[in-house]
Coordinates of C-alpha atoms in Angstrom, one line a residue:
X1 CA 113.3 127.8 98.2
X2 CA 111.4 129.8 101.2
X3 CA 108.1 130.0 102.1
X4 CA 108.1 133.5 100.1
X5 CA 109.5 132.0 96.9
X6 CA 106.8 129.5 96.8
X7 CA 104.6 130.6 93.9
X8 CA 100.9 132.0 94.2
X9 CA 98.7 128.9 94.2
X10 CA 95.5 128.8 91.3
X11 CA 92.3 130.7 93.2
X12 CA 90.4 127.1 94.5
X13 CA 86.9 129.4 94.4
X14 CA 86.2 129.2 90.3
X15 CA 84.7 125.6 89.7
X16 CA 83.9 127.2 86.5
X17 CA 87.3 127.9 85.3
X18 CA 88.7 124.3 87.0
X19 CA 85.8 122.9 85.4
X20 CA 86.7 124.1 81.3
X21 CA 90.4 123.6 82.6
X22 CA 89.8 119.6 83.1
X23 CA 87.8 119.1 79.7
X24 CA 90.8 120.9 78.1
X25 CA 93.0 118.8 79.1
X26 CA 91.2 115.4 78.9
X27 CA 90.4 116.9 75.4
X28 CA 93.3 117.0 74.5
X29 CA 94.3 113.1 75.7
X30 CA 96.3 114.7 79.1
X31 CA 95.7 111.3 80.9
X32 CA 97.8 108.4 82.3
X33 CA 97.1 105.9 78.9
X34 CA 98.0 109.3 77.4
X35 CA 101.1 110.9 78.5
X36 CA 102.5 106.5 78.6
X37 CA 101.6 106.8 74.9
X38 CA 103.4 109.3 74.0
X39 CA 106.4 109.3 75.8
X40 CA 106.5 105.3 76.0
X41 CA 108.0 103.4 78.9
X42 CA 111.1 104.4 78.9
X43 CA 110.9 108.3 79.3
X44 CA 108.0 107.6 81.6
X45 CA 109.9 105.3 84.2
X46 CA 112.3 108.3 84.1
X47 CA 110.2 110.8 85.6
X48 CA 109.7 108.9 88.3
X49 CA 113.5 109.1 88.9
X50 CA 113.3 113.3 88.6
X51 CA 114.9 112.6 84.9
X52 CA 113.1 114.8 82.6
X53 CA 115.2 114.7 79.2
X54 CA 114.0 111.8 77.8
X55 CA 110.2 113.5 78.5
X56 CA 111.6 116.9 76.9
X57 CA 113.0 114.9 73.9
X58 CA 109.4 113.3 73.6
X59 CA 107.9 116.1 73.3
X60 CA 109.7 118.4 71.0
X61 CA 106.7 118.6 68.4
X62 CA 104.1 121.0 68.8
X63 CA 100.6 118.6 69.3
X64 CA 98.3 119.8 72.3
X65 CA 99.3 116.6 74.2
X66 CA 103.1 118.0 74.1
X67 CA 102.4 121.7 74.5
X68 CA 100.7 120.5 77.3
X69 CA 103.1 118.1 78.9
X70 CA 105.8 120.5 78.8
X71 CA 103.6 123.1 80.6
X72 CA 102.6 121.3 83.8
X73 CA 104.1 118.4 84.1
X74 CA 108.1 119.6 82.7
X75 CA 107.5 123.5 83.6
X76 CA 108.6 124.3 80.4
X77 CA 107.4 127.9 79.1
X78 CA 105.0 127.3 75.8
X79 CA 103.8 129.8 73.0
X80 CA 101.1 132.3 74.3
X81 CA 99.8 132.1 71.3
X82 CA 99.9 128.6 70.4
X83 CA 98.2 127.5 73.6
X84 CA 95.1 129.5 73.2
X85 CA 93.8 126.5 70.6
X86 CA 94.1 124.6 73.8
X87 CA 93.3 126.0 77.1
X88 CA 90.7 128.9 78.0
X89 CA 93.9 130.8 78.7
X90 CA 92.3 134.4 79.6
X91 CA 90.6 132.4 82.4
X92 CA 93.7 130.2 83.6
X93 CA 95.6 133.5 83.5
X94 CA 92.7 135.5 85.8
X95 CA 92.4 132.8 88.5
X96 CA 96.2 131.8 88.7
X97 CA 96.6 128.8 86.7
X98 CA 99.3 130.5 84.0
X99 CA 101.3 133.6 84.4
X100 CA 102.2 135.5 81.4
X101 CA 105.8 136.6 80.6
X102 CA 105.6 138.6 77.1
X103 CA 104.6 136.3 74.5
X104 CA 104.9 133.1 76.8
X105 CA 103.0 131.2 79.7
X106 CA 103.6 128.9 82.2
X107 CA 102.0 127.3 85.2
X108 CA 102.2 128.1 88.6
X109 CA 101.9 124.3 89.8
X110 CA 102.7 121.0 88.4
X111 CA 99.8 118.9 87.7
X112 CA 100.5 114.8 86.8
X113 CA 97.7 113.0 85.5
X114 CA 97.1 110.3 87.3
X115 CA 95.2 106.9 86.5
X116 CA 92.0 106.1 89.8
X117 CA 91.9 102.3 90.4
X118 CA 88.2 102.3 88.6
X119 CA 90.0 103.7 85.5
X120 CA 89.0 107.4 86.5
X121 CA 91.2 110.0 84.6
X122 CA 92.3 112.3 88.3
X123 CA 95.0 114.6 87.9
X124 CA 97.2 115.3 91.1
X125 CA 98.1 119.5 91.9
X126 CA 101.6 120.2 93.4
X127 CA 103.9 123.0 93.8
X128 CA 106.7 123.4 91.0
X129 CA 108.9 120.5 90.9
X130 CA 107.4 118.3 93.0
X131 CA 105.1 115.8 90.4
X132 CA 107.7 114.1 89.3
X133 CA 110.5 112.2 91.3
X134 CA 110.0 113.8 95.1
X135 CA 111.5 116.8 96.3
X136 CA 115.2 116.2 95.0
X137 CA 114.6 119.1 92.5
X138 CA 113.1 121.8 94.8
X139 CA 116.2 122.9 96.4
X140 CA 117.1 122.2 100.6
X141 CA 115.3 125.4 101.7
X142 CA 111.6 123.4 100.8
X143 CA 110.1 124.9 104.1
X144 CA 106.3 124.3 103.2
X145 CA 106.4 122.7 99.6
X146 CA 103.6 120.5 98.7
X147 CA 104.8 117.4 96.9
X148 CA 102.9 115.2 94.1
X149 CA 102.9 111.6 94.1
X150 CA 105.8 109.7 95.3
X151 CA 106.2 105.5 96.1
X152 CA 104.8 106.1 99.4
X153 CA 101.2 107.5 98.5
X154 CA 101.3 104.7 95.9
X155 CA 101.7 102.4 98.4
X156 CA 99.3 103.7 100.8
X157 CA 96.5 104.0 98.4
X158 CA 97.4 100.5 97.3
X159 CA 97.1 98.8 100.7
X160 CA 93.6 100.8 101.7
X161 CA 90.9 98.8 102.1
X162 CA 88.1 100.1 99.2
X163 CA 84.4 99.3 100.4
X164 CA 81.6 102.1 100.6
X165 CA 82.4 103.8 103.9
X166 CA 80.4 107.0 105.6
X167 CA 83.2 108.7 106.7
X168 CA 87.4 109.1 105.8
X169 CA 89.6 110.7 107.2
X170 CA 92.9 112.0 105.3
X171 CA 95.5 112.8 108.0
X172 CA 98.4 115.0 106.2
X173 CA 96.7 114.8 103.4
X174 CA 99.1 116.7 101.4
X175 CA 98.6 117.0 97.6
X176 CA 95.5 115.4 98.5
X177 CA 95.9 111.5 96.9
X178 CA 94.2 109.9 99.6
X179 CA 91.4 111.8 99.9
X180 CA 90.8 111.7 96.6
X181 CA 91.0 107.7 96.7
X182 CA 88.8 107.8 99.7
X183 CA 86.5 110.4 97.6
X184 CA 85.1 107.2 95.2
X185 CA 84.1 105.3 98.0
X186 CA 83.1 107.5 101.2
X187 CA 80.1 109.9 101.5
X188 CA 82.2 112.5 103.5
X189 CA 85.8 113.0 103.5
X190 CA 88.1 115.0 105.8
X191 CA 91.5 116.0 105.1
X192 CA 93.7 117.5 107.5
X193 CA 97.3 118.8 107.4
X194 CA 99.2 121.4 109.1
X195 CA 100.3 123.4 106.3
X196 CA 97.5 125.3 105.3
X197 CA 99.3 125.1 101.6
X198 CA 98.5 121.9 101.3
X199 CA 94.6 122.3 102.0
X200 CA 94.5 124.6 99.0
X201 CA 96.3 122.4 96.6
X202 CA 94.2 119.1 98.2
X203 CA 91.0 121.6 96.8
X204 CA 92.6 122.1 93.7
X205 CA 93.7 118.3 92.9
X206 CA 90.0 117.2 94.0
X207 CA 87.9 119.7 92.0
X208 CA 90.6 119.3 88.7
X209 CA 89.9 115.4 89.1
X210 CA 86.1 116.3 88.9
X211 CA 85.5 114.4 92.8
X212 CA 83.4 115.7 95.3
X213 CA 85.1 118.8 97.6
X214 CA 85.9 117.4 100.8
X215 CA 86.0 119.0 104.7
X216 CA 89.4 120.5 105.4
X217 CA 90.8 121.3 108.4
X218 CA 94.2 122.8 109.3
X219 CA 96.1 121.0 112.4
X220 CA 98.5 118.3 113.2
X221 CA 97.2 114.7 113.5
X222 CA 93.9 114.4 115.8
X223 CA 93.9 118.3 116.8
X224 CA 91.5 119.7 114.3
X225 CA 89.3 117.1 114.1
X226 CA 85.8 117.1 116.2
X227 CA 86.4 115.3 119.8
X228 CA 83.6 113.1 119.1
X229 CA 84.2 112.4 115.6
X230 CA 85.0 109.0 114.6
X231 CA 84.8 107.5 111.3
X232 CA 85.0 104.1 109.1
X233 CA 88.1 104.6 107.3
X234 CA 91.5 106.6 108.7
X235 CA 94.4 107.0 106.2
X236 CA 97.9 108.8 106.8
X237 CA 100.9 109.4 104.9
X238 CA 102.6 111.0 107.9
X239 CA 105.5 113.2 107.9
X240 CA 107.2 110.0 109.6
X241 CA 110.9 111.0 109.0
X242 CA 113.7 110.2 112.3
X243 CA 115.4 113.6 112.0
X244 CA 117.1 116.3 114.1
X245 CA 114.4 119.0 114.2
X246 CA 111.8 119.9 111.7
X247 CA 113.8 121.6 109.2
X248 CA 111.0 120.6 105.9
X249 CA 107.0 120.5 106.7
X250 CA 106.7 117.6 104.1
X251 CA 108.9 114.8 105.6
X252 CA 109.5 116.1 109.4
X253 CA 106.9 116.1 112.1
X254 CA 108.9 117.9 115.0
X255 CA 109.0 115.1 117.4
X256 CA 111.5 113.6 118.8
X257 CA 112.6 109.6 117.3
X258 CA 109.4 107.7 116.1
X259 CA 107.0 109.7 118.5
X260 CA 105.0 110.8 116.0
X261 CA 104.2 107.7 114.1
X262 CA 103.6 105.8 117.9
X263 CA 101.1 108.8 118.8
X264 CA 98.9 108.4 115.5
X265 CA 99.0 104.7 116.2
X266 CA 97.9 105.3 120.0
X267 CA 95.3 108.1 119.3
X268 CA 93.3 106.3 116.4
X269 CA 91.8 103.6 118.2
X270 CA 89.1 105.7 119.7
X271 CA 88.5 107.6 116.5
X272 CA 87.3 104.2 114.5
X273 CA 83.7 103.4 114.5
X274 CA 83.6 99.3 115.3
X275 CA 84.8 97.6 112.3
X276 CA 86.6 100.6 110.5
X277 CA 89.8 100.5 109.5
X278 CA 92.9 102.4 109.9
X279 CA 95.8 102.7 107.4
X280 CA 99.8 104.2 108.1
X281 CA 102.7 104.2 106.5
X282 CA 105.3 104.9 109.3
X283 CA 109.2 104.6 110.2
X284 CA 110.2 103.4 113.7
X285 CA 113.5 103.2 115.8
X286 CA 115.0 99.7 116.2
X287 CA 116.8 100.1 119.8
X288 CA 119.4 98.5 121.3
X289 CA 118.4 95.7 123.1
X290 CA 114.7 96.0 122.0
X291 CA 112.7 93.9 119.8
X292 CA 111.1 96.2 117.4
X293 CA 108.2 93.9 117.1
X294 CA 107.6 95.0 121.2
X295 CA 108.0 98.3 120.5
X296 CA 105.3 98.0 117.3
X297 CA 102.8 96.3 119.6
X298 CA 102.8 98.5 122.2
X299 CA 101.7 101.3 120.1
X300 CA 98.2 99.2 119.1
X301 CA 95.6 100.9 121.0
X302 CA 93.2 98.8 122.9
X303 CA 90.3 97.5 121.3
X304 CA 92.2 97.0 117.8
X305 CA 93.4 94.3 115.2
X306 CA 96.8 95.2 114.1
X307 CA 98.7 93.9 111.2
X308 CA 102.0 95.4 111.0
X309 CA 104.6 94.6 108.1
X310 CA 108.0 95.8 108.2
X311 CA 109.2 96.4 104.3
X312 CA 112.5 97.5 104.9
X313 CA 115.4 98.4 107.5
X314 CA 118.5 100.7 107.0
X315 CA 121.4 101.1 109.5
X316 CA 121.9 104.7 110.8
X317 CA 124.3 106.3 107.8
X318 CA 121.8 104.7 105.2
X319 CA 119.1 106.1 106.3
X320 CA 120.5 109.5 106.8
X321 CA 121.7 109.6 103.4
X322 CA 118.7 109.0 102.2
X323 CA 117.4 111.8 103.2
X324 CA 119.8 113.7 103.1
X325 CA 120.1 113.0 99.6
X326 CA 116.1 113.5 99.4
X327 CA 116.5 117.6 100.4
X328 CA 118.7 118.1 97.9
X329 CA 121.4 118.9 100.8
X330 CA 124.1 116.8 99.1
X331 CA 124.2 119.4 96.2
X332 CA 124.9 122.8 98.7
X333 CA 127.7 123.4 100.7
X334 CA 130.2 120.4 101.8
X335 CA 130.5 121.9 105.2
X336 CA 126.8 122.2 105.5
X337 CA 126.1 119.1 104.3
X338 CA 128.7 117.2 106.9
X339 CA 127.0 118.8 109.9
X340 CA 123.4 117.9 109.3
X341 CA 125.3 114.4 108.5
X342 CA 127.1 114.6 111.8
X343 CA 123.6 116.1 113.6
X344 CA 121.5 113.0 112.5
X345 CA 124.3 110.4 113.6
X346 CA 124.1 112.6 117.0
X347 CA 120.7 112.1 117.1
X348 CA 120.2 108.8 116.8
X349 CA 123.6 108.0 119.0
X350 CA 122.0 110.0 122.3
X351 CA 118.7 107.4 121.7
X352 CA 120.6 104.2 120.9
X353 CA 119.0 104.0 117.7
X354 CA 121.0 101.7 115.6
X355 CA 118.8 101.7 112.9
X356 CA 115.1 102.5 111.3
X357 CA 112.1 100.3 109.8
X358 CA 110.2 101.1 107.3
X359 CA 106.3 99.6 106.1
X360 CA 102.6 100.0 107.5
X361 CA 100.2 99.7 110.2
X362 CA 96.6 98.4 109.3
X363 CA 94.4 98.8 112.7
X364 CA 90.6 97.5 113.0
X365 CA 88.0 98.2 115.4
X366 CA 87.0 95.0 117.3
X367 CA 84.6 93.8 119.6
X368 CA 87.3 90.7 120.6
X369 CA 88.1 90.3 124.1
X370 CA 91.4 89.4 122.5
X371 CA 92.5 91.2 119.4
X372 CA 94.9 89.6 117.2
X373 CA 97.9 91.8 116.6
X374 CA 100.5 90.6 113.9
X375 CA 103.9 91.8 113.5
X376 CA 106.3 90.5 111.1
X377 CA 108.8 91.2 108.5
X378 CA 108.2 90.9 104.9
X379 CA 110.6 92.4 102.5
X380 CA 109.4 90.8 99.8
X381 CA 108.0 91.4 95.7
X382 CA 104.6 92.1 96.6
X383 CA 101.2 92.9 94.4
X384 CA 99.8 95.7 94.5
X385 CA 97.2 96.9 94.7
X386 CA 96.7 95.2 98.4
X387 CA 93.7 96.4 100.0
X388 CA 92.0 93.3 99.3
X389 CA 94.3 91.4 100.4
X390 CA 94.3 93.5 103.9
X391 CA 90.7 92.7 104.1
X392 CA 90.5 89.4 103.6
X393 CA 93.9 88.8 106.3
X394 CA 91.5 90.2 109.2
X395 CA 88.1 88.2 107.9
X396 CA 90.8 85.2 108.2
X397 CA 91.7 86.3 112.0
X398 CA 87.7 86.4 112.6
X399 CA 87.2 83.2 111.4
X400 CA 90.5 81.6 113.3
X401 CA 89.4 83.6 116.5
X402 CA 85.9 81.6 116.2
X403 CA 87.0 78.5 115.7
X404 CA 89.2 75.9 117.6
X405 CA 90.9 73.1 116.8
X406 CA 88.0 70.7 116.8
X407 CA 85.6 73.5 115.3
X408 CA 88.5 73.2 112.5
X409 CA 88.7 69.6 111.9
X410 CA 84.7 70.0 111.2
X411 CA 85.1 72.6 108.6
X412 CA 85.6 72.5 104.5
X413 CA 88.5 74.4 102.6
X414 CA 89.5 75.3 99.6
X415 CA 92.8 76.2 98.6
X416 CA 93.4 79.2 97.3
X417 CA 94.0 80.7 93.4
X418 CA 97.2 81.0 92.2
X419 CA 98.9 78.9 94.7
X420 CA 101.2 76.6 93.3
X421 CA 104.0 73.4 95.2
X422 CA 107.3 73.1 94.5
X423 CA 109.5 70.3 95.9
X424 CA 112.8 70.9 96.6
X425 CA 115.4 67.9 96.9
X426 CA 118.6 66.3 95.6
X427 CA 118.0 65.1 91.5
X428 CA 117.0 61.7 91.1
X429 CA 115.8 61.2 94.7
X430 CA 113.2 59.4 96.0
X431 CA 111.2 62.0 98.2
X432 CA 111.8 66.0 98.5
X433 CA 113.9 67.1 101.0
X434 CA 111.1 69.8 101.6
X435 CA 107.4 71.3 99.9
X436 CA 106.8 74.7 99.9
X437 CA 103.4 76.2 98.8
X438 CA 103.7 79.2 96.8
X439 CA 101.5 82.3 96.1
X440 CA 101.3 84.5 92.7
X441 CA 99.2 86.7 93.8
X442 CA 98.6 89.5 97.1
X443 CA 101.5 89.0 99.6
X444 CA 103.4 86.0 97.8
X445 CA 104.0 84.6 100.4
X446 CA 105.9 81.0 100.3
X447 CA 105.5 78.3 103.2
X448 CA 107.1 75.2 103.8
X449 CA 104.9 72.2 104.7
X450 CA 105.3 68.8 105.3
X451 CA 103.8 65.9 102.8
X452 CA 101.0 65.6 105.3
X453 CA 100.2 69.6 104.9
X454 CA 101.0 69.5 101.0
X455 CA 98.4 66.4 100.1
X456 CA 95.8 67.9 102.5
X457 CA 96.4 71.3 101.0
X458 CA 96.2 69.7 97.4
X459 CA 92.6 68.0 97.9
X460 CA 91.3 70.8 99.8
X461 CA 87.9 71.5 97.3
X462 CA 85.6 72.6 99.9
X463 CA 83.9 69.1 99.4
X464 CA 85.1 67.0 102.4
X465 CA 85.6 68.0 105.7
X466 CA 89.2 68.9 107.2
X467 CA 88.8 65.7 109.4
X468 CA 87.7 63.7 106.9
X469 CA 90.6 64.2 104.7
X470 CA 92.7 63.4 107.4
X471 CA 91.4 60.3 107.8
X472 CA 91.8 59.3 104.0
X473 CA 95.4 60.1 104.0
X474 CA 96.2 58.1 107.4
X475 CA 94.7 55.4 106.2
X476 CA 96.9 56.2 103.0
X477 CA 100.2 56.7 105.1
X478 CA 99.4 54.2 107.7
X479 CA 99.1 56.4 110.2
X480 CA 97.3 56.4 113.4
X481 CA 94.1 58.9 112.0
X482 CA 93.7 60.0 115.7
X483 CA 97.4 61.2 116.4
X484 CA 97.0 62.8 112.9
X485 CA 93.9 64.9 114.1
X486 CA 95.9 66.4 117.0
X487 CA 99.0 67.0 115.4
X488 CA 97.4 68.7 112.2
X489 CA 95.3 71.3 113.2
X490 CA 98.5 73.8 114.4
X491 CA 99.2 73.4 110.7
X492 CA 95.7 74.2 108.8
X493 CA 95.9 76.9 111.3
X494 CA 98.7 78.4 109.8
X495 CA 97.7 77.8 106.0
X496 CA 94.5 79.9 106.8
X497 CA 96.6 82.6 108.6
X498 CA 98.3 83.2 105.8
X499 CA 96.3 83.2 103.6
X500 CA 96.7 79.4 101.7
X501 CA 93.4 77.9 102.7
X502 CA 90.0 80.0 102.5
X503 CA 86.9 78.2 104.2
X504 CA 84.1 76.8 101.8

């Protein structure tokens, strides 16, 4: 697929025709709740793995809901005639939404419904083949194809922090997901991308989902935007693939190794207004004889909180594969397919890359003489959606940053919901070998703690003071209270850190 197959895109200047388009289809019950319904939870999962049959099989009747299912989200061709009970065809046919081939129609995009976080019904554009499962169907020629929603702009929107904002700013915005999630919560949004196809279709998925147009500008990363613009909230799904060239606009930002990602990182600093936030998804090299946690922390610009989680790590071939396998370039020629094969390998042997992280970097504008920068790896079940839980990590590193140890033993805590002990130890024994505080919810994350930290931890009601409760359980233990006071601290520290303890 060329940039001259791609197909015509809908005209994005008819808000009337989008307009009747989006009450047709909620009409007729084209929704998330909707299409789950219907197809049920198995054929749904599916899509996401680019299996369509079990959706075809779904929806062999002839209901709106089906007719309508196998039109933009299977590209199925449906009955001229029987759609026109449906959709103000004559209209979708004049600005571009259908083409007509004798007594049949079909669309010229995909378009996935697509649940908002405040129960909004938004509906995501694309180009053919892209809304469901990535761009394994679209062929290895893809030069320019806009894709739908994959895990990643999942997992971007999930992680963004959500409170009213003045300004976003989408970078690569792509099918337009994040801007529309920014949409619900900013007064001005600007999305940027370098393929000016994906401006159009960000138009298209905004005005369908019935949100507010936003600014677009065509350019790659900080280059079309204002020099003096800054804003509250940055978000980027980056073309962040380590690859040999920039053979496919959607995944390859033709730089070499991770030098794209590390210049987003650098340049955003500057661009968020004191207390904004700044959220990327991003891969990065691990060198030979480097710790990528160095390499991560010297991409933090000055004047920003970082908190960077590492969610997964491939070796060179897996990686490789992967996207290999993501083109579609496993199903051409074998010849072909071994020399890109052999070209990444190349690549990543003449930089001593020995293999590539995946996960996200959440900057924040601080006033701190010294901003807290975390880097750690967490390749753990998490819950999304996260941005809450992003929040709340950097009011914890304001609060730790204000107070020392002494400030510390003065305060009250509470522990936090959905946290739960478990004691691990031989069966009938006396004491457990080890406590570990466990959380349900957010990261999950599990800590081990000593009896000292797991009673403290347990009456932790906001009622008594930190050093107060310390006191109680020396005299409990028969321990010196004052070697307990400076011993403990390093250890409330850490339950606030992570998220265990919340001050009262």
């Amino acid at each position: 697929m060329s940039n001259a197959s791609l197909s015509p895109l809908p005209s994005a200047d008819r808000p009337d025709v989008t307009a009747r388009l989006r009450d047709a289809l909620l009409g007729a019950s084209f929704t998330a709740d909707g299409l789950l319904e219907l197809l049920g939870a198995p054929a749904y999962a599916a899509l996401s793995r680019s299996e369509t049959v079990p959706a075809l099989r779904a929806t062999r009747g002839d209901t709106p809901l089906e007719l309508l299912v196998r039109l933009f989200l299977l590209q199925q061709p449906v009955p001229h005639a029987r759609v026109t009970d449906v959709l103000p065809v004559d209209a979708c046919l004049e600005t571009g939404w259908l083409v007509r081939a004798d007594d049949e129609v079909a669309a010229t995009v995909d378009v996935r419904p697509y649940g908002g976080p405040g129960g909004e019904d938004w509906f995501i554009v694309s180009d053919l083949g892209c809304a469901v499962g990535g761009a394994g169907g679209i062929g290895n020629h893809a030069q320019g194809v806009v894709l739908g929603v994959g895990g990643a702009s999942t997992t971007l929107a999930g992680l963004t922090v959500r409170t009213p904002v003045s300004a976003a700013l989408d970078l690569g915005t792509g099918s337009g997901i994040q801007a529309l999630h920014a949409a619900a919560h900013a007064t001005r949004v600007t999305a940027t991308d370098v393929n000016p196809r994906a401006l159009h279709i960000t138009a298209l998925t905004l005005a369908l989902s019935g949100a507010p147009a936003a600014e677009l500008r065509e350019g790659s990363l900080y280059e079309s935007v204002d020099e003096d613009a800054t804003y509250d909230l940055i978000v980027s799904n980056p073309p962040f693939v380590i690859s040999p060239g920039a053979r496919l606009t959607y995944r390859d930002g033709g730089m070499g190794g991770d030098d794209l990602c590390r210049r987003l990182v650098q340049e955003t600093g500057e661009r968020l207004n004191p207390g904004g936030f700044a959220h990327f998804l991003a891969n990065w090299q691990h060198v030979e004889g480097e710790d990528w946690t160095d390499r991560l922390r010297s991409w933090v610009p000055r004047g920003c909180d970082a908190w960077i989680v590492q969610r997964e790590v491939q070796d060179i071939t897996q990686y490789a594969e992967l996207w290999l396998r993501d083109a579609g370039d496993h199903r051409g020629d074998v010849g072909e397919y071994q020399a890109r094969y052999d070209a990444w390998l190349d690549e990543f042997e003449a930089r001593k890359v020995k293999a590539v992280g995946f996960g996200w970097i959440t900057l924040r504008r601080t006033g701190a003489a010294e901003p807290s920068v975390v880097a750690e790896e967490w390749p753990h079940p998490i819950e999304q959606p996260l941005g809450e839980t992003v929040r709340a990590h950097f009011d914890r590193v304001d609060y730790l940053r204000a107070h020392d140890d002494a400030a510390l033993l003065e305060a009250h805590f509470t522990l936090a919901g959905e946290v739960v002990q478990e004691q691990v130890g031989l069966p009938g024994a006396e004491d457990p070998e080890h406590v570990v505080l466990r959380q349900n919810r957010g990261m999950r994350r599990a800590t081990r703690v000593d009896t000292v930290g797991a009673g403290f931890a347990g009456v932790c009601d906001g009622t008594m003071s930190a050093g107060r409760i310390l006191d109680a359980i020396a005299q409990l233990v028969g321990e010196d209270p004052v070697a307990l006071r400076d011993r403990t601290p390093a250890q409330i520290r850490l339950l606030v850190e992570q998220g265990f303890l919340e001050p009262a």
